[in-house]
Short mmCIF file of C-alpha atoms in Angstrom, two decimals:
data_model
loop_
_atom_site.label_atom_id
_atom_site.label_comp_id
_atom_site.label_asym_id
_atom_site.label_seq_id
_atom_site.Cartn_x
_atom_site.Cartn_y
_atom_site.Cartn_z
CA UNK A 553 19.12 -3.91 27.28
CA UNK A 554 20.79 -0.55 27.57
CA UNK A 555 24.30 -1.89 27.20
CA UNK A 556 26.26 -5.05 26.45
CA UNK A 557 26.02 -7.37 29.43
CA UNK A 558 28.67 -10.01 30.17
CA UNK A 559 28.48 -12.69 32.81
CA UNK A 560 30.15 -13.67 34.99
CA UNK A 561 32.28 -10.60 35.64
CA UNK A 562 34.98 -12.82 37.15
CA UNK A 563 35.68 -16.50 36.74
CA UNK A 564 38.39 -18.54 38.42
CA UNK A 565 38.84 -22.07 37.14
CA UNK A 566 41.34 -24.87 37.45
CA UNK A 567 43.62 -25.83 34.61
CA UNK A 568 41.97 -28.42 32.40
CA UNK A 569 38.39 -27.40 33.22
CA UNK A 570 35.72 -26.23 30.78
CA UNK A 571 34.29 -22.70 31.00
CA UNK A 572 31.47 -20.78 29.36
CA UNK A 573 31.33 -17.01 29.12
CA UNK A 574 28.08 -15.28 28.24
CA UNK A 575 27.39 -12.10 26.28
CA UNK A 576 24.01 -10.37 26.01
CA UNK A 577 24.24 -7.71 23.26
CA UNK A 578 22.36 -4.46 22.88
CA UNK A 579 18.82 -5.16 21.70
CA UNK A 580 18.59 -4.89 17.93
CA UNK A 581 22.33 -5.21 17.28
CA UNK A 582 22.78 -7.91 14.68
CA UNK A 583 26.57 -8.10 14.87
CA UNK A 584 28.42 -9.51 17.89
CA UNK A 585 32.16 -9.73 18.50
CA UNK A 586 34.45 -11.43 20.99
CA UNK A 587 37.88 -10.04 21.87
CA UNK A 588 40.54 -11.18 24.33
CA UNK A 589 42.63 -8.67 26.29
CA UNK A 590 45.76 -9.91 28.01
CA UNK A 591 47.32 -7.89 30.81
CA UNK A 592 48.94 -4.71 29.52
CA UNK A 593 47.77 -5.26 25.95
CA UNK A 594 45.02 -4.03 23.67
CA UNK A 595 42.04 -6.23 22.85
CA UNK A 596 42.61 -8.89 20.19
CA UNK A 597 39.84 -10.04 17.87
CA UNK A 598 38.57 -13.60 18.30
CA UNK A 599 35.32 -14.05 16.37
CA UNK A 600 32.50 -12.07 14.74
CA UNK A 601 28.87 -13.14 14.35
CA UNK A 602 26.41 -11.71 11.88
CA UNK A 603 23.08 -13.02 13.10
CA UNK A 604 23.43 -16.67 14.10
CA UNK A 605 26.44 -17.48 11.95
CA UNK A 606 30.13 -16.91 12.59
CA UNK A 607 31.17 -14.60 9.75
CA UNK A 608 34.83 -14.51 10.78
CA UNK A 609 36.45 -16.82 13.34
CA UNK A 610 40.02 -16.17 12.22
CA UNK A 611 41.08 -14.91 15.65
CA UNK A 612 40.25 -18.05 17.63
CA UNK A 613 43.66 -19.27 18.83
CA UNK A 614 42.99 -23.03 18.58
CA UNK A 615 40.24 -25.63 18.57
CA UNK A 616 39.78 -25.42 22.34
CA UNK A 617 37.90 -22.18 21.73
CA UNK A 618 34.39 -22.19 20.31
CA UNK A 619 31.53 -19.69 20.27
CA UNK A 620 27.84 -19.94 19.46
CA UNK A 621 24.93 -17.58 18.96
CA UNK A 622 22.01 -19.92 18.32
CA UNK A 623 19.18 -17.38 18.21
CA UNK A 624 21.08 -14.38 16.91
CA UNK A 625 21.11 -12.60 20.26
CA UNK A 626 22.96 -14.02 23.28
CA UNK A 627 26.35 -15.56 22.57
CA UNK A 628 28.44 -18.02 24.57
CA UNK A 629 32.21 -18.35 24.30
CA UNK A 630 33.30 -21.84 25.30
CA UNK A 631 36.83 -22.82 26.28
CA UNK A 632 37.74 -26.48 26.71
CA UNK A 633 40.68 -27.86 28.68
CA UNK A 634 41.65 -24.42 29.94
CA UNK A 635 45.32 -23.52 30.23
CA UNK A 636 47.00 -20.88 32.38
CA UNK A 637 47.75 -18.91 29.22
CA UNK A 638 44.02 -18.48 28.64
CA UNK A 639 43.89 -16.10 31.61
CA UNK A 640 42.72 -12.74 30.27
CA UNK A 641 39.75 -10.41 30.09
CA UNK A 642 37.28 -11.59 27.47
CA UNK A 643 35.38 -8.66 25.97
CA UNK A 644 32.19 -8.80 23.97
CA UNK A 645 30.95 -6.03 21.68
CA UNK A 646 27.87 -5.56 19.55
CA UNK A 647 26.93 -3.23 16.71
CA UNK A 648 24.51 -2.53 13.92
CA UNK A 649 25.69 -3.51 10.45
CA UNK A 650 26.05 -1.34 7.42
CA UNK A 651 27.09 2.22 6.63
CA UNK A 652 29.32 4.26 8.91
CA UNK A 653 26.84 4.09 11.78
CA UNK A 654 28.05 0.63 12.77
CA UNK A 655 31.24 2.06 14.22
CA UNK A 656 29.68 4.82 16.29
CA UNK A 657 27.36 2.21 17.81
CA UNK A 658 30.08 -0.43 18.33
CA UNK A 659 29.73 -0.95 22.08
CA UNK A 660 31.86 -3.07 24.40
CA UNK A 661 30.76 -4.83 27.54
CA UNK A 662 32.76 -4.67 30.77
CA UNK A 663 34.28 -8.07 30.12
CA UNK A 664 34.76 -11.34 31.99
CA UNK A 665 38.06 -11.67 33.80
CA UNK A 666 39.10 -15.32 33.47
CA UNK A 667 41.82 -16.67 35.73
CA UNK A 668 43.08 -20.20 35.20
CA UNK A 669 44.97 -21.55 38.21
CA UNK B 836 48.96 -10.05 11.23
CA UNK B 837 48.39 -6.32 11.36
CA UNK B 838 49.96 -4.50 14.27
CA UNK B 839 49.55 -0.99 15.54
CA UNK B 840 52.46 0.60 17.38
CA UNK B 841 51.27 3.07 19.95
CA UNK B 842 53.47 5.52 21.81
CA UNK B 843 54.26 6.44 24.42
CA UNK B 844 53.38 3.37 26.50
CA UNK B 845 52.82 5.56 29.56
CA UNK B 846 52.67 9.22 30.46
CA UNK B 847 52.92 11.01 33.81
CA UNK B 848 51.76 14.61 33.62
CA UNK B 849 50.54 17.45 35.78
CA UNK B 850 46.90 18.45 35.79
CA UNK B 851 46.29 21.15 33.19
CA UNK B 852 49.00 19.98 30.80
CA UNK B 853 48.33 19.00 27.20
CA UNK B 854 48.86 15.40 26.11
CA UNK B 855 49.81 13.92 22.75
CA UNK B 856 49.96 10.27 21.76
CA UNK B 857 50.23 8.56 18.40
CA UNK B 858 49.77 5.34 16.56
CA UNK B 859 51.54 3.96 13.50
CA UNK B 860 51.03 0.92 11.34
CA UNK B 861 52.76 -0.89 8.50
CA UNK B 862 49.32 -1.51 6.99
CA UNK B 863 46.77 0.89 5.59
CA UNK B 864 43.52 1.36 7.50
CA UNK B 865 40.48 3.10 6.06
CA UNK B 866 39.17 4.07 9.50
CA UNK B 867 40.99 4.99 12.71
CA UNK B 868 39.41 5.01 16.15
CA UNK B 869 40.50 6.21 19.57
CA UNK B 870 39.15 4.54 22.73
CA UNK B 871 39.54 5.11 26.47
CA UNK B 872 39.39 2.24 28.94
CA UNK B 873 38.87 2.66 32.68
CA UNK B 874 39.73 -0.13 35.15
CA UNK B 875 37.20 -2.96 35.05
CA UNK B 876 35.39 -1.54 32.05
CA UNK B 877 35.37 -2.09 28.31
CA UNK B 878 36.83 0.46 25.88
CA UNK B 879 34.65 3.48 25.16
CA UNK B 880 34.84 5.22 21.79
CA UNK B 881 36.18 8.78 21.90
CA UNK B 882 36.70 9.72 18.27
CA UNK B 883 36.26 8.03 14.88
CA UNK B 884 38.18 9.16 11.78
CA UNK B 885 36.95 8.10 8.35
CA UNK B 886 39.02 10.03 5.80
CA UNK B 887 42.76 10.43 5.29
CA UNK B 888 43.83 13.85 6.49
CA UNK B 889 40.69 14.31 8.59
CA UNK B 890 41.05 16.35 11.79
CA UNK B 891 38.24 15.85 14.30
CA UNK B 892 37.56 17.33 17.72
CA UNK B 893 35.42 16.15 20.60
CA UNK B 894 35.57 18.70 23.41
CA UNK B 895 39.17 18.82 24.66
CA UNK B 896 40.15 15.91 22.42
CA UNK B 897 41.50 16.31 18.89
CA UNK B 898 42.51 13.48 16.60
CA UNK B 899 43.89 13.30 13.08
CA UNK B 900 43.89 10.56 10.46
CA UNK B 901 47.29 10.58 8.74
CA UNK B 902 47.45 11.33 5.05
CA UNK B 903 49.19 8.01 4.33
CA UNK B 904 46.40 6.16 6.21
CA UNK B 905 49.10 4.47 8.28
CA UNK B 906 49.08 6.72 11.33
CA UNK B 907 46.96 8.81 13.67
CA UNK B 908 47.44 11.01 16.70
CA UNK B 909 45.29 12.04 19.66
CA UNK B 910 45.74 15.26 21.61
CA UNK B 911 44.09 16.07 24.94
CA UNK B 912 44.20 19.70 26.00
CA UNK B 913 44.15 21.00 29.58
CA UNK B 914 44.08 17.57 31.20
CA UNK B 915 41.82 16.94 34.20
CA UNK B 916 41.82 14.08 36.73
CA UNK B 917 39.06 12.14 34.95
CA UNK B 918 41.31 11.84 31.88
CA UNK B 919 43.28 9.18 33.76
CA UNK B 920 43.03 5.81 32.06
CA UNK B 921 44.36 3.79 29.15
CA UNK B 922 43.95 5.14 25.63
CA UNK B 923 43.88 2.78 22.66
CA UNK B 924 44.06 3.45 18.96
CA UNK B 925 42.30 0.98 16.68
CA UNK B 926 42.20 0.50 12.95
CA UNK B 927 39.46 -0.94 10.79
CA UNK B 928 40.47 -2.98 7.79
CA UNK B 929 38.67 -2.35 4.49
CA UNK B 930 35.74 -4.73 4.20
CA UNK B 931 36.20 -6.27 7.65
CA UNK B 932 34.12 -5.71 10.73
CA UNK B 933 36.94 -6.31 13.20
CA UNK B 934 39.16 -3.83 14.98
CA UNK B 935 42.93 -4.04 15.35
CA UNK B 936 44.11 -2.35 18.56
CA UNK B 937 47.37 -0.77 19.63
CA UNK B 938 49.05 -1.69 22.92
CA UNK B 939 47.64 1.35 24.72
CA UNK B 940 48.98 4.50 26.39
CA UNK B 941 48.49 4.66 30.16
CA UNK B 942 47.87 8.24 31.29
CA UNK B 943 48.52 9.22 34.90
CA UNK B 944 47.83 12.75 36.15
CA UNK B 945 49.43 14.31 39.21
CA UNK B 946 47.11 16.85 40.82
#
């Protein structure tokens, strides 16, 4: 597609429930990233995929968070046993890989606003 | 982990004024980026800086990559209403694909 698409745009869930957030990257972008943005803060890195594999998952806060990208395109961020502190905007970005061009093409989606009540 | 300190946290200016904001870090970054984020949207890249000492312009925006590679500033000249938003600096760590963001500067413009 023309841009990075994230669904849903808003998600309200009860504490303890499981949620899935979806990211559809720009066509042809091999790299995909998830960030979390808490209110009043800058985005914080969660995980980076190169193709189907997670190349760097050092930002995932704990084992309740998991992400997959089974076919190297769409990715799903999964959060188990949600807590109120998980409330944030979850941003996805995609890019090409290699050279300096990857940064100029590093494009963010509009995010999913997750509220845990 | 790495942290970027961005200042000021917020600015209230009159339309037509120039704006300056900066970002400092205790760590060295080999690339600095400046983004703007509007409500309900993801950050949009404004300027990318790849070399220490580099000064780059994009229309009314000018940004510089500090010579120590630990700081950067962004200037906006002759502000207009559509400049309202939150501006973020971000650093790229050598060999990593991830971005480290500052806390943001919220710009408000009085007409």
